Amino acid sequence: MTGKKPAQSAVRHRVVLDTLVLRLGGMYRVLSSAPGGGGLVRARSILNHQVAANPMTSGRRTVWASKAMSDWQDPARFLGALADRLGVERPVVGLMTAVPMTRLVHRREEKEGIWVECFCTVGVANAVRAGEPVRRDANTRGRRRDGTINIILVTNATLTGSAMVGAVQVATESKTAVLIRRCIPSAASHGTATGTGTDAVVVASNGFGGHKIRYSGTHTQIGSMIGRLVARCVEEGLTRWFRWRRTSLP
């Protein structure tokens, strides 16, 4: 089932203190590249927290800027403290972005009793092409950080470990296809970007569901659902990000 507006969400979520909070309603198996609680873990909650785009040039007090930079240098500790402050049920997986949660895209697909929900924030100021040389110049710390594509996928299906990896693969391919189709340039070269330097993907699988799935590649039903869902979310996220950049940033 597809459509521009999502069906009623099966995942309890809210935005509070510039943070998207997902309550999974139980212990889920989660595979992610998240800075907080990343890897293959079990979690009850997922966060996507907005940080300042560039504290070193934001005009705030130097003390605040130093604290913000310290938070970024130890994001796992910062996100853990944030989870406690918000009263979020642990264990928790946490992401960070400079994209406002007002630009959050939430979409859902469901077919034959299996549903997948996507929560996505998109920024491409930090866009790069995979394989480009790493830039280590001294100005890196002063750049804007609104260049992250965070993709969170939650499903009621019970995915094997290989199926979770497959879901990450399909989501990444779908994201990259949108960037290439939209001709998003790399900030480090004249090529087209394939992602950003700080992208993160989260796949959360119901550990006690009735739909057990061993494979999730592009030839499978759930892989097809993930591919369409991520493409739609990243496409809309890009549109929202460009609009935000034009109207809100100097």
mmCIF file of C-alpha atoms in Angstrom:
data_model
loop_
_atom_site.group_PDB
_atom_site.id
_atom_site.type_symbol
_atom_site.label_atom_id
_atom_site.label_comp_id
_atom_site.label_asym_id
_atom_site.label_seq_id
_atom_site.Cartn_x
_atom_site.Cartn_y
_atom_site.Cartn_z
ATOM 1 C CA MET A 1 0.000 0.000 0.000
ATOM 2 C CA THR A 2 1.509 3.279 -1.046
ATOM 3 C CA GLY A 3 0.410 6.860 -0.891
ATOM 4 C CA LYS A 4 1.599 10.363 -0.254
ATOM 5 C CA LYS A 5 0.239 10.413 3.302
ATOM 6 C CA PRO A 6 1.259 7.675 5.716
ATOM 7 C CA ALA A 7 -1.165 5.295 7.332
ATOM 8 C CA GLN A 8 -1.654 5.621 11.076
ATOM 9 C CA SER A 9 1.683 4.914 12.697
ATOM 10 C CA ALA A 10 2.192 1.619 14.507
ATOM 11 C CA VAL A 11 5.242 3.086 16.262
ATOM 12 C CA ARG A 12 4.647 5.496 19.115
ATOM 13 C CA HIS A 13 6.648 8.622 18.413
ATOM 14 C CA ARG A 14 6.847 12.249 19.458
ATOM 15 C CA VAL A 15 9.123 15.242 19.104
ATOM 16 C CA VAL A 16 10.307 16.861 22.335
ATOM 17 C CA LEU A 17 13.282 19.169 23.003
ATOM 18 C CA ASP A 18 14.313 19.027 19.318
ATOM 19 C CA THR A 19 14.388 15.234 19.523
ATOM 20 C CA LEU A 20 12.401 12.562 17.727
ATOM 21 C CA VAL A 21 11.610 9.830 20.254
ATOM 22 C CA LEU A 22 10.462 6.429 18.998
ATOM 23 C CA ARG A 23 9.024 4.024 21.559
ATOM 24 C CA LEU A 24 9.134 0.565 20.053
ATOM 25 C CA GLY A 25 6.694 -1.011 22.486
ATOM 26 C CA GLY A 26 9.032 -3.837 23.399
ATOM 27 C CA MET A 27 12.553 -5.091 22.970
ATOM 28 C CA TYR A 28 13.518 -4.877 19.295
ATOM 29 C CA ARG A 29 16.616 -6.160 17.567
ATOM 30 C CA VAL A 30 18.399 -3.144 16.061
ATOM 31 C CA LEU A 31 21.244 -2.947 13.561
ATOM 32 C CA SER A 32 22.672 0.516 12.965
ATOM 33 C CA SER A 33 25.612 2.815 12.361
ATOM 34 C CA ALA A 34 24.252 5.155 15.057
ATOM 35 C CA PRO A 35 26.750 7.113 17.189
ATOM 36 C CA GLY A 36 24.816 6.105 20.304
ATOM 37 C CA GLY A 37 24.166 2.380 20.794
ATOM 38 C CA GLY A 38 25.337 1.444 17.300
ATOM 39 C CA GLY A 39 26.049 -2.058 16.017
ATOM 40 C CA LEU A 40 23.777 -5.065 16.523
ATOM 41 C CA VAL A 41 21.927 -4.504 19.796
ATOM 42 C CA ARG A 42 18.547 -4.810 21.461
ATOM 43 C CA ALA A 43 16.686 -1.611 22.201
ATOM 44 C CA ARG A 44 13.342 -0.268 23.371
ATOM 45 C CA SER A 45 13.729 3.294 22.060
ATOM 46 C CA ILE A 46 15.354 5.248 19.231
ATOM 47 C CA LEU A 47 16.287 8.953 19.273
ATOM 48 C CA ASN A 48 17.125 11.412 16.501
ATOM 49 C CA HIS A 49 18.349 14.616 18.146
ATOM 50 C CA GLN A 50 18.862 18.003 16.501
ATOM 51 C CA VAL A 51 22.115 19.771 17.382
ATOM 52 C CA ALA A 52 23.322 23.219 16.327
ATOM 53 C CA ALA A 53 24.484 23.369 12.711
ATOM 54 C CA ASN A 54 27.712 25.157 13.618
ATOM 55 C CA PRO A 55 28.264 26.185 17.244
ATOM 56 C CA MET A 56 31.638 27.781 16.461
ATOM 57 C CA THR A 57 30.008 30.423 14.259
ATOM 58 C CA SER A 58 26.493 30.577 15.678
ATOM 59 C CA GLY A 59 27.064 33.721 17.723
ATOM 60 C CA ARG A 60 26.390 31.975 21.046
ATOM 61 C CA ARG A 61 28.707 32.217 24.020
ATOM 62 C CA THR A 62 32.114 30.579 23.690
ATOM 63 C CA VAL A 63 31.343 28.419 26.727
ATOM 64 C CA TRP A 64 28.229 27.059 25.004
ATOM 65 C CA ALA A 65 30.165 26.456 21.801
ATOM 66 C CA SER A 66 32.857 24.537 23.642
ATOM 67 C CA LYS A 67 30.236 22.399 25.366
ATOM 68 C CA ALA A 68 28.495 21.669 22.053
ATOM 69 C CA MET A 69 31.759 20.602 20.452
ATOM 70 C CA SER A 70 32.451 18.391 23.466
ATOM 71 C CA ASP A 71 29.020 16.798 23.068
ATOM 72 C CA TRP A 72 29.766 16.001 19.426
ATOM 73 C CA GLN A 73 33.131 14.493 20.318
ATOM 74 C CA ASP A 74 31.429 12.059 22.727
ATOM 75 C CA PRO A 75 27.972 11.615 21.162
ATOM 76 C CA ALA A 76 27.240 8.291 22.884
ATOM 77 C CA ARG A 77 27.616 9.850 26.325
ATOM 78 C CA PHE A 78 25.635 12.935 25.321
ATOM 79 C CA LEU A 79 22.783 10.879 23.836
ATOM 80 C CA GLY A 80 22.659 8.654 26.900
ATOM 81 C CA ALA A 81 22.303 11.689 29.146
ATOM 82 C CA LEU A 82 19.626 13.084 26.827
ATOM 83 C CA ALA A 83 17.681 9.814 27.001
ATOM 84 C CA ASP A 84 17.703 10.017 30.798
ATOM 85 C CA ARG A 85 16.598 13.648 30.684
ATOM 86 C CA LEU A 86 13.667 12.751 28.422
ATOM 87 C CA GLY A 87 12.718 9.726 30.487
ATOM 88 C CA VAL A 88 13.232 7.450 27.487
ATOM 89 C CA GLU A 89 12.998 3.734 28.088
ATOM 90 C CA ARG A 90 16.387 2.022 27.785
ATOM 91 C CA PRO A 91 18.224 0.448 26.048
ATOM 92 C CA VAL A 92 18.286 3.241 23.467
ATOM 93 C CA VAL A 93 19.850 3.856 20.050
ATOM 94 C CA GLY A 94 20.621 7.517 19.316
ATOM 95 C CA LEU A 95 21.314 9.636 16.231
ATOM 96 C CA MET A 96 22.333 13.288 15.802
ATOM 97 C CA THR A 97 21.623 15.775 13.018
ATOM 98 C CA ALA A 98 21.488 19.533 12.470
ATOM 99 C CA VAL A 99 18.292 19.216 10.428
ATOM 100 C CA PRO A 100 15.281 20.492 12.430
ATOM 101 C CA MET A 101 12.675 17.904 13.394
ATOM 102 C CA THR A 102 10.132 20.118 11.650
ATOM 103 C CA ARG A 103 11.726 18.733 8.459
ATOM 104 C CA LEU A 104 11.201 15.129 9.547
ATOM 105 C CA VAL A 105 9.674 12.833 6.922
ATOM 106 C CA HIS A 106 7.584 9.885 8.124
ATOM 107 C CA ARG A 107 6.110 7.344 5.726
ATOM 108 C CA ARG A 108 4.807 3.780 5.913
ATOM 109 C CA GLU A 109 4.137 0.802 3.670
ATOM 110 C CA GLU A 110 2.133 -2.312 4.496
ATOM 111 C CA LYS A 111 1.410 -5.473 2.554
ATOM 112 C CA GLU A 112 0.068 -8.870 3.573
ATOM 113 C CA GLY A 113 0.359 -8.078 7.265
ATOM 114 C CA ILE A 114 3.956 -6.833 7.090
ATOM 115 C CA TRP A 115 4.594 -3.136 7.639
ATOM 116 C CA VAL A 116 7.667 -0.964 7.478
ATOM 117 C CA GLU A 117 7.851 2.609 8.759
ATOM 118 C CA CYS A 118 10.547 5.101 7.805
ATOM 119 C CA PHE A 119 11.559 8.184 9.795
ATOM 120 C CA CYS A 120 14.033 10.282 7.843
ATOM 121 C CA THR A 121 15.859 13.605 8.173
ATOM 122 C CA VAL A 122 17.854 14.852 5.200
ATOM 123 C CA GLY A 123 20.704 17.337 4.865
ATOM 124 C CA VAL A 124 23.355 17.340 2.143
ATOM 125 C CA ALA A 125 25.729 20.219 2.916
ATOM 126 C CA ASN A 126 28.288 17.531 3.759
ATOM 127 C CA ALA A 127 27.617 15.473 0.603
ATOM 128 C CA VAL A 128 30.462 13.290 -0.674
ATOM 129 C CA ARG A 129 31.070 10.524 -3.155
ATOM 130 C CA ALA A 130 32.201 7.173 -1.757
ATOM 131 C CA GLY A 131 35.921 6.664 -2.360
ATOM 132 C CA GLU A 132 36.931 10.317 -2.386
ATOM 133 C CA PRO A 133 40.081 11.203 -0.404
ATOM 134 C CA VAL A 134 39.436 12.113 3.206
ATOM 135 C CA ARG A 135 39.694 15.858 3.836
ATOM 136 C CA ARG A 136 41.733 16.608 6.939
ATOM 137 C CA ASP A 137 42.115 20.368 6.656
ATOM 138 C CA ALA A 138 41.933 22.542 9.752
ATOM 139 C CA ASN A 139 38.635 24.121 8.744
ATOM 140 C CA THR A 140 36.644 20.901 9.196
ATOM 141 C CA ARG A 141 35.592 21.823 12.729
ATOM 142 C CA GLY A 142 34.054 25.085 11.537
ATOM 143 C CA ARG A 143 31.870 23.651 8.799
ATOM 144 C CA ARG A 144 28.135 23.369 8.944
ATOM 145 C CA ARG A 145 26.864 20.014 10.162
ATOM 146 C CA ASP A 146 23.461 20.114 8.461
ATOM 147 C CA GLY A 147 24.807 17.498 6.072
ATOM 148 C CA THR A 148 23.484 14.213 7.424
ATOM 149 C CA ILE A 149 20.911 11.767 6.085
ATOM 150 C CA ASN A 150 19.491 9.771 8.989
ATOM 151 C CA ILE A 151 17.232 6.873 8.006
ATOM 152 C CA ILE A 152 15.327 4.898 10.644
ATOM 153 C CA LEU A 153 13.391 1.819 9.523
ATOM 154 C CA VAL A 154 11.093 -0.063 11.886
ATOM 155 C CA THR A 155 9.221 -3.240 10.921
ATOM 156 C CA ASN A 156 6.905 -5.717 12.614
ATOM 157 C CA ALA A 157 8.694 -8.504 10.731
ATOM 158 C CA THR A 158 11.289 -10.625 12.500
ATOM 159 C CA LEU A 159 14.434 -10.345 10.381
ATOM 160 C CA THR A 160 17.416 -12.646 10.566
ATOM 161 C CA GLY A 161 20.842 -11.066 10.922
ATOM 162 C CA SER A 162 21.492 -11.379 7.197
ATOM 163 C CA ALA A 163 18.067 -9.891 6.402
ATOM 164 C CA MET A 164 18.873 -6.890 8.607
ATOM 165 C CA VAL A 165 22.123 -6.351 6.716
ATOM 166 C CA GLY A 166 20.170 -6.696 3.473
ATOM 167 C CA ALA A 167 17.726 -4.028 4.643
ATOM 168 C CA VAL A 168 20.627 -1.631 5.301
ATOM 169 C CA GLN A 169 22.008 -2.405 1.847
ATOM 170 C CA VAL A 170 18.697 -1.782 0.066
ATOM 171 C CA ALA A 171 18.095 1.442 2.032
ATOM 172 C CA THR A 172 21.570 2.709 1.116
ATOM 173 C CA GLU A 173 21.143 1.844 -2.570
ATOM 174 C CA SER A 174 17.785 3.594 -2.625
ATOM 175 C CA LYS A 175 19.165 6.724 -0.934
ATOM 176 C CA THR A 176 22.089 6.882 -3.353
ATOM 177 C CA ALA A 177 19.811 6.440 -6.361
ATOM 178 C CA VAL A 178 17.833 9.512 -5.285
ATOM 179 C CA LEU A 179 20.979 11.611 -4.807
ATOM 180 C CA ILE A 180 22.223 10.633 -8.267
ATOM 181 C CA ARG A 181 18.823 11.276 -9.847
ATOM 182 C CA ARG A 182 18.699 14.713 -8.211
ATOM 183 C CA CYS A 183 22.336 15.396 -9.250
ATOM 184 C CA ILE A 184 23.407 16.309 -5.706
ATOM 185 C CA PRO A 185 27.058 17.410 -6.030
ATOM 186 C CA SER A 186 29.872 16.247 -3.814
ATOM 187 C CA ALA A 187 31.291 19.036 -1.655
ATOM 188 C CA ALA A 188 34.765 17.567 -2.136
ATOM 189 C CA SER A 189 34.907 17.081 -5.909
ATOM 190 C CA HIS A 190 33.101 17.683 -9.191
ATOM 191 C CA GLY A 191 31.326 14.331 -9.003
ATOM 192 C CA THR A 192 27.811 13.415 -7.915
ATOM 193 C CA ALA A 193 27.395 12.543 -4.247
ATOM 194 C CA THR A 194 26.450 9.064 -3.072
ATOM 195 C CA GLY A 195 25.733 10.135 0.508
ATOM 196 C CA THR A 196 27.172 12.406 3.182
ATOM 197 C CA GLY A 197 30.157 11.954 5.459
ATOM 198 C CA THR A 198 27.947 11.429 8.515
ATOM 199 C CA ASP A 199 24.980 9.370 7.275
ATOM 200 C CA ALA A 200 23.422 6.811 9.602
ATOM 201 C CA VAL A 201 20.985 3.950 9.015
ATOM 202 C CA VAL A 202 18.924 2.168 11.657
ATOM 203 C CA VAL A 203 16.926 -1.021 11.089
ATOM 204 C CA ALA A 204 14.701 -2.134 13.972
ATOM 205 C CA SER A 205 13.128 -5.598 13.754
ATOM 206 C CA ASN A 206 10.384 -6.992 15.955
ATOM 207 C CA GLY A 207 11.977 -9.771 17.965
ATOM 208 C CA PHE A 208 8.683 -11.417 18.852
ATOM 209 C CA GLY A 209 6.627 -11.043 15.663
ATOM 210 C CA GLY A 210 4.996 -13.711 13.564
ATOM 211 C CA HIS A 211 6.487 -12.730 10.198
ATOM 212 C CA LYS A 212 9.928 -14.328 10.040
ATOM 213 C CA ILE A 213 12.050 -13.176 7.090
ATOM 214 C CA ARG A 214 15.406 -14.654 6.078
ATOM 215 C CA TYR A 215 16.183 -12.450 3.063
ATOM 216 C CA SER A 216 15.465 -8.801 2.286
ATOM 217 C CA GLY A 217 17.259 -8.032 -0.972
ATOM 218 C CA THR A 218 15.782 -6.138 -3.886
ATOM 219 C CA HIS A 219 14.085 -9.309 -5.240
ATOM 220 C CA THR A 220 12.041 -9.750 -2.058
ATOM 221 C CA GLN A 221 8.753 -8.177 -1.054
ATOM 222 C CA ILE A 222 10.146 -6.451 2.022
ATOM 223 C CA GLY A 223 13.203 -5.286 0.075
ATOM 224 C CA SER A 224 10.941 -3.750 -2.538
ATOM 225 C CA MET A 225 8.933 -2.033 0.192
ATOM 226 C CA ILE A 226 12.084 -0.648 1.823
ATOM 227 C CA GLY A 227 13.443 0.579 -1.506
ATOM 228 C CA ARG A 228 10.260 2.476 -2.383
ATOM 229 C CA LEU A 229 9.814 3.823 1.124
ATOM 230 C CA VAL A 230 13.361 5.154 1.489
ATOM 231 C CA ALA A 231 13.315 6.680 -1.998
ATOM 232 C CA ARG A 232 10.097 8.523 -1.234
ATOM 233 C CA CYS A 233 11.357 9.749 2.136
ATOM 234 C CA VAL A 234 14.775 10.908 0.890
ATOM 235 C CA GLU A 235 13.168 12.626 -2.101
ATOM 236 C CA GLU A 236 10.759 14.532 0.111
ATOM 237 C CA GLY A 237 13.484 15.183 2.675
ATOM 238 C CA LEU A 238 15.673 16.793 0.030
ATOM 239 C CA THR A 239 12.826 19.060 -1.025
ATOM 240 C CA ARG A 240 12.235 20.112 2.581
ATOM 241 C CA TRP A 241 15.955 20.652 3.204
ATOM 242 C CA PHE A 242 16.415 22.910 0.168
ATOM 243 C CA ARG A 243 13.351 24.916 1.194
ATOM 244 C CA TRP A 244 14.682 25.247 4.757
ATOM 245 C CA ARG A 245 18.121 26.348 3.536
ATOM 246 C CA ARG A 246 16.600 29.038 1.326
ATOM 247 C CA THR A 247 14.304 30.453 3.989
ATOM 248 C CA SER A 248 16.061 29.906 7.319
ATOM 249 C CA LEU A 249 19.820 30.004 6.929
ATOM 250 C CA PRO A 250 22.097 32.977 6.134
#
